[in-house]
Short mmCIF file of C-alpha atoms in Angstrom, two decimals:
data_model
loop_
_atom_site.label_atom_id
_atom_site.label_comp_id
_atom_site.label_asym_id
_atom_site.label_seq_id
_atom_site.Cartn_x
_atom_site.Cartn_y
_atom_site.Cartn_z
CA UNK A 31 180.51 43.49 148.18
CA UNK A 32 176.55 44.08 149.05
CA UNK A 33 174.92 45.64 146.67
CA UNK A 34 172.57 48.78 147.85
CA UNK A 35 169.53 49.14 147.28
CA UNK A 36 167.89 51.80 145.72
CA UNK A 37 165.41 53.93 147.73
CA UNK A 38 161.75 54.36 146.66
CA UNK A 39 162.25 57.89 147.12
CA UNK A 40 164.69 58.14 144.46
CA UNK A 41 163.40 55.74 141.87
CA UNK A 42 160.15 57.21 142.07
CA UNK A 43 160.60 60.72 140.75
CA UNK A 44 162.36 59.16 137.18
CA UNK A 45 159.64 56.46 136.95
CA UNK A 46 157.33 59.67 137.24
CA UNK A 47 159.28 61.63 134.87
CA UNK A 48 159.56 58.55 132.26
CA UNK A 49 155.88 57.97 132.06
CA UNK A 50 154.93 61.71 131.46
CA UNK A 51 157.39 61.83 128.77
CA UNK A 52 155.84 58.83 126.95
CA UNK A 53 152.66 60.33 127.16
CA UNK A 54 153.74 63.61 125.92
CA UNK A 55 155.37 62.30 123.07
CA UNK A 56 152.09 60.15 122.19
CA UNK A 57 149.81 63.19 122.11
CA UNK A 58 152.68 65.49 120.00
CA UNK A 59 152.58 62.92 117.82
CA UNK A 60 149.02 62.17 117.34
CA UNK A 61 148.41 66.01 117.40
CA UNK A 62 150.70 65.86 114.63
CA UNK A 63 148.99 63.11 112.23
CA UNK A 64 145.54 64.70 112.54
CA UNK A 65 143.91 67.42 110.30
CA UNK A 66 143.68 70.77 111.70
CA UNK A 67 139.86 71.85 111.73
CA UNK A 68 139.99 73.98 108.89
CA UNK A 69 141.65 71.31 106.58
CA UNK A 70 138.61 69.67 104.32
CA UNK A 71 140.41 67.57 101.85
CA UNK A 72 143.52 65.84 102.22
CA UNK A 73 145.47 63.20 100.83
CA UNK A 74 149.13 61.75 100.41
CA UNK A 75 147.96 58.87 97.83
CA UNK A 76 149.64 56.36 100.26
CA UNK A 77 147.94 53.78 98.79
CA UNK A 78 147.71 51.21 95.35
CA UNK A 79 144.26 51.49 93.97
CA UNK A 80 144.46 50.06 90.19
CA UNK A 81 141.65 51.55 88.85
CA UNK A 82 139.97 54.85 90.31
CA UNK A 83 141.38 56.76 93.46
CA UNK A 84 139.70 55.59 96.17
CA UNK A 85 138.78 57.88 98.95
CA UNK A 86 141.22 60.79 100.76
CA UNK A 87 142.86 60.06 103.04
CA UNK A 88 140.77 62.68 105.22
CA UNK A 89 137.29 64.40 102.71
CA UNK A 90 135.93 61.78 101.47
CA UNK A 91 135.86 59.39 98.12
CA UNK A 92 137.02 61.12 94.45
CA UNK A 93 134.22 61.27 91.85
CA UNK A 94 135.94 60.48 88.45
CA UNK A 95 135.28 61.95 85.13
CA UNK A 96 135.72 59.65 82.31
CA UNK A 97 137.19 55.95 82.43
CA UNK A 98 137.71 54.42 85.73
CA UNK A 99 140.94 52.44 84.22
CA UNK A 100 142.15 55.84 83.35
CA UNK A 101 143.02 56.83 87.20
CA UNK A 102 145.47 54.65 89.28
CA UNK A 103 147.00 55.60 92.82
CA UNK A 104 151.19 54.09 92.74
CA UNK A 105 153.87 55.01 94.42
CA UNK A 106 153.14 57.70 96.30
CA UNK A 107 151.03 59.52 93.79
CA UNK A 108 147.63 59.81 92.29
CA UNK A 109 147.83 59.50 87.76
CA UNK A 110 145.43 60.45 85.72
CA UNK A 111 146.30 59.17 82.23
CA UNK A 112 144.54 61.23 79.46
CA UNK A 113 144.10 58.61 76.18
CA UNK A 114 143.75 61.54 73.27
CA UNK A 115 143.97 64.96 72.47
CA UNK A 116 141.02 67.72 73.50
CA UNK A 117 140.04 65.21 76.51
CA UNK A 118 139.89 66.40 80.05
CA UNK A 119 140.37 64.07 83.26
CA UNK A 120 138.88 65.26 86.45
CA UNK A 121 138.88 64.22 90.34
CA UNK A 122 136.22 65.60 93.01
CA UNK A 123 135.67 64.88 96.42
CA UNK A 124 132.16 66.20 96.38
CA UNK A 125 132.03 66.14 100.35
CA UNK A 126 133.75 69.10 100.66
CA UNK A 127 131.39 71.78 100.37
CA UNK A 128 133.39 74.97 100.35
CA UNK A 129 132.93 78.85 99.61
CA UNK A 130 136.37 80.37 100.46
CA UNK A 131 139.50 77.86 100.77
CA UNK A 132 142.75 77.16 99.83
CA UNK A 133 143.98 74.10 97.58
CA UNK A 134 147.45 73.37 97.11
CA UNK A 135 149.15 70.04 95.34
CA UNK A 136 152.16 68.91 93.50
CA UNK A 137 151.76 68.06 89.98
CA UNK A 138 154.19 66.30 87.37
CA UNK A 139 154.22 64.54 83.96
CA UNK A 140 155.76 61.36 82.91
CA UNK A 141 156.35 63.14 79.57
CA UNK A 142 157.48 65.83 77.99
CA UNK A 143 154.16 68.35 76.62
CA UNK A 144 153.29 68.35 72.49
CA UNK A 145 151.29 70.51 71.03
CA UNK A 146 149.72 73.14 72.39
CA UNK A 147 150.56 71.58 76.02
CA UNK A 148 149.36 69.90 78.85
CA UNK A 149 146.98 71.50 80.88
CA UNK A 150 146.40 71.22 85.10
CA UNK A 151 143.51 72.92 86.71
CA UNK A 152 143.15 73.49 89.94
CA UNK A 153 139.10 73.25 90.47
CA UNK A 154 136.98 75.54 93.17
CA UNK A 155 133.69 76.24 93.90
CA UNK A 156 132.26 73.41 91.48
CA UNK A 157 128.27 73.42 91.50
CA UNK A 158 127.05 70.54 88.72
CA UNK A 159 125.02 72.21 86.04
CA UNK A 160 126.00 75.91 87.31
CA UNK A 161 129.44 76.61 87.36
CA UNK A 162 133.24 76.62 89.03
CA UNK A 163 136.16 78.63 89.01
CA UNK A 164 139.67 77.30 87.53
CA UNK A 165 143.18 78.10 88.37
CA UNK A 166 145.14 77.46 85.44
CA UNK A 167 148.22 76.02 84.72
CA UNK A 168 150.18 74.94 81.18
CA UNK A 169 152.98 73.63 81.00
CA UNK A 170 154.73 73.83 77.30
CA UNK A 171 157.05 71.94 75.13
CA UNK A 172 159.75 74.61 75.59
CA UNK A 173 159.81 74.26 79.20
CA UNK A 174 157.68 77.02 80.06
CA UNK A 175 154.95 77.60 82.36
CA UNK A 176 152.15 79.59 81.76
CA UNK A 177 148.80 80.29 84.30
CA UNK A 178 145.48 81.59 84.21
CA UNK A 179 141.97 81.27 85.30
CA UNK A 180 138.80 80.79 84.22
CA UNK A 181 135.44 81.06 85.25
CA UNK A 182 132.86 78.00 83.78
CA UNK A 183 129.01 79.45 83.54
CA UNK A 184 126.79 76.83 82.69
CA UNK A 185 128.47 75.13 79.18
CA UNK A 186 130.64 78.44 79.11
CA UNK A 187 134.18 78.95 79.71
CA UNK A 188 135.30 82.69 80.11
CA UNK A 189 139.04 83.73 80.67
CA UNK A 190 139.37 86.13 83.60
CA UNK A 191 142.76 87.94 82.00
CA UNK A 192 145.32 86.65 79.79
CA UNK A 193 147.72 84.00 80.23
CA UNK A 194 151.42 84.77 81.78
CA UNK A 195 154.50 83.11 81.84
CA UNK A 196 155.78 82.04 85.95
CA UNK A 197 158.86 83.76 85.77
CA UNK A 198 162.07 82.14 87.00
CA UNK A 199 160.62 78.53 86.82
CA UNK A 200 161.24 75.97 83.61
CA UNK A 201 159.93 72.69 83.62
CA UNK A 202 161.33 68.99 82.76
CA UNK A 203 159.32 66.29 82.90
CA UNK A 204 159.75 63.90 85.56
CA UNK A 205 160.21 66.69 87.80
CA UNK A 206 157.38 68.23 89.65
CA UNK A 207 155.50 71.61 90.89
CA UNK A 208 153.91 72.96 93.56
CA UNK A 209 150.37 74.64 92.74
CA UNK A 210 148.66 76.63 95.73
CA UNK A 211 145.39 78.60 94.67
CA UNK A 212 142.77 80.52 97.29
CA UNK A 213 139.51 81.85 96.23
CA UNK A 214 137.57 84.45 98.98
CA UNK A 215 135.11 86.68 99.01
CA UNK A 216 131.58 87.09 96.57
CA UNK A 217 131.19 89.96 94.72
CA UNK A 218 133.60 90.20 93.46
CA UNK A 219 135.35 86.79 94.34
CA UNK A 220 138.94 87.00 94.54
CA UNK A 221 141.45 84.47 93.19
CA UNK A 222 144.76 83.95 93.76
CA UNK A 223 147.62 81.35 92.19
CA UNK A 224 151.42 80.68 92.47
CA UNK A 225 153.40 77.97 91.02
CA UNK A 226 156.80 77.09 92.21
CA UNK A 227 159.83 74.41 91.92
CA UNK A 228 159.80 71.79 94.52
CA UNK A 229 163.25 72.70 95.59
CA UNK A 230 162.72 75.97 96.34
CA UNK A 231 160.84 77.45 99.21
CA UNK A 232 157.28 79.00 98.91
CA UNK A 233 157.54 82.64 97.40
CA UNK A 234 155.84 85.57 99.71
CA UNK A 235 153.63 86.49 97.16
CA UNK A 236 151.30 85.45 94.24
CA UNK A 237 152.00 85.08 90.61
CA UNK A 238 148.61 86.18 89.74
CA UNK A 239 145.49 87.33 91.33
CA UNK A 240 142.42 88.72 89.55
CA UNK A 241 138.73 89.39 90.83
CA UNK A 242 135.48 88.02 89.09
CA UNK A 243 131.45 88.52 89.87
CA UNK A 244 130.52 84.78 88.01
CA UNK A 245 126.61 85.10 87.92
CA UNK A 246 125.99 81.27 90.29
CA UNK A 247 129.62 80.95 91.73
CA UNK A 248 129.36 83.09 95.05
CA UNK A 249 128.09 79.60 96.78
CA UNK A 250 130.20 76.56 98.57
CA UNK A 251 131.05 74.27 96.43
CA UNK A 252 133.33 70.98 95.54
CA UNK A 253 137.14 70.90 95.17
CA UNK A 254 139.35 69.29 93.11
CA UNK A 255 141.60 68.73 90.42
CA UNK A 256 141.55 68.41 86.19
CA UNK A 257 143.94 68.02 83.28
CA UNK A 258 143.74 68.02 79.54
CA UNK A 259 145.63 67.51 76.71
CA UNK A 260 145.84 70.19 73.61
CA UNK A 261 143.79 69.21 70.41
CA UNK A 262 147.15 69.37 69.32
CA UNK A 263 149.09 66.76 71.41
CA UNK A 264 151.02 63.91 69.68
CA UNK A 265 151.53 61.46 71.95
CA UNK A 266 149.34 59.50 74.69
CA UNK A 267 148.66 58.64 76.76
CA UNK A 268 149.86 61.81 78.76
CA UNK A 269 150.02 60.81 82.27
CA UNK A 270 149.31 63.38 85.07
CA UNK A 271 151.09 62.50 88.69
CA UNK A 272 149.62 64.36 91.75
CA UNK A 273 150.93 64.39 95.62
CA UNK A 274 150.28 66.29 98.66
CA UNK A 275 146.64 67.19 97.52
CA UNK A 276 145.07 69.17 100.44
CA UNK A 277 142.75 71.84 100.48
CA UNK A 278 141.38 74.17 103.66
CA UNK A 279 138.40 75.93 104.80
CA UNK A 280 139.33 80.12 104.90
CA UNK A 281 137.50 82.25 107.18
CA UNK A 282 135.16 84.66 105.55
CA UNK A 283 137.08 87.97 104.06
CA UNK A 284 134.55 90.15 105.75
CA UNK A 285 135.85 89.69 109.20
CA UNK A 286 139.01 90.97 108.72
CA UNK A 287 138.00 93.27 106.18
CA UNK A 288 141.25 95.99 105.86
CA UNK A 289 144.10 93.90 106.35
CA UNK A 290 145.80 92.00 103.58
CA UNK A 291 145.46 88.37 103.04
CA UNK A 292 147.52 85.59 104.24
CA UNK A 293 150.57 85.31 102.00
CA UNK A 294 149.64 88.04 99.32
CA UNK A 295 152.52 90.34 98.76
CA UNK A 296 151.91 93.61 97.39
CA UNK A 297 154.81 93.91 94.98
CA UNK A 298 154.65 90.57 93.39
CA UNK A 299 150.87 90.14 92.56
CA UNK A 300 149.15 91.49 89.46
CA UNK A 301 145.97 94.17 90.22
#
């Protein structure tokens, strides 16, 4: 039986089709695998570092506080291990001058809290020798979860409110948290936080919000992250495990001055 051949006409218009759909699917997915422009900082810790961080994967290198060997980057996630009680660990990526953003991560421990806790601080407007603001969050020995914030003037720390409980949400360790704060605005500056299980979707609205007029923290500064343990914890070290660090540029307030903010929901954030 001869065998027909297959007119150009015909092949042509799939061979057409075929190559367009390759290249479509290339750019969706490189589209995909690229920051957006507002994003300044992110990073998935896909890496092994032994000692220190390394850079982000998109902002720029970490600038440590304390000892080098203290920081390691394993498994999918960035530790801090904190080797006694009333010492803070910190991570900056100092390239990433920002006024107004938003900085969300996943944070877990390796053990369960002592004392008077472990302590996770989500860092913003950092200038060295003048100030930043901190999103606060604790997480106790009973399971509980408490936030807060702070404003740091000079060698000052000054709590903007009290501390209160996330409702709905007990910890275990082993287990992590999301963490999503936003700072906007000068004069007064207004911060925002939420914390929230990893199996659970993102909640409309905030846990806590509050307003501040820091003398020195109306200006862009650096991002980043910092734990400590409680004068009053037992047992080190107490490791720290972060993923899905990222943190994005906000459009100034002002512009759309009158209409609520992304996210904020009325009913569920404190005046």
């Amino acid at each position: 039986m001869a065998r027909t051949a297959l007119r150009p006409t015909i092949v042509l218009p799939f061979l057409i089709v075929g190559f367009l759909t390759f290249f479509l699917v290339r750019a969706l997915f490189e589209a995909s695998t690229q920051p957006t422009p507002d994003v300044v900082v992110r990073d998935r810790f896909d890496r092994n570092v032994a000692e220190g961080w390394g850079a982000a994967s998109f902002g720029g290198p970490f600038v440590l506080s304390g000892t080098k060997s203290d920081y390691t980057v394993t498994a999918g996630a960035g530790v801090m291990a904190v080797p006694g009680a009333g010492v803070a660990r910190r991570a900056l990526v100092r390239d990433a001058l920002v006024r107004d953003a938003d900085l969300s991560f996943r944070i877990g421990l390796e053990s369960a809290p002592t004392g008077g806790g472990s302590f996770v601080y989500g860092v913003l407007r950092q200038n060295a020798g003048v100030g930043e603001y901190r999103a606060k969050i604790r997480f106790a020995p009973t399971g509980a979860v408490y936030i807060g914030m702070t404003a740091i003037e000079g060698e000052r720390e000054r709590p903007l409110g009290e501390e209160s409980r996330v409702p709905e949400l007990s910890y275990s360790f082993g287990s992590m948290v999301n963490v999503r704060c936003r700072i906007e605005g000068t004069k007064p500056a207004t911060i925002r936080l939420k914390v929230w299980s990893t199996d659970q979707p993102e909640p409309v609205g905030w846990n806590l919000r509050t307003q501040d007029s820091g003398i020195g923290l109306d200006q862009p500064g650096s991002l980043g992250i910092q734990v400590y343990a409680s004068r009053t914890t037992s047992a080190f070290p107490v490791r720290f495990l972060f993923d899905d660090l990222e943190a994005r540029s906000l459009p100034d307030p002002a512009a759309g001055a009158g209409s609520p903010a992304a996210g904020e929901h009325p009913s569920t954030s404190r005046p």
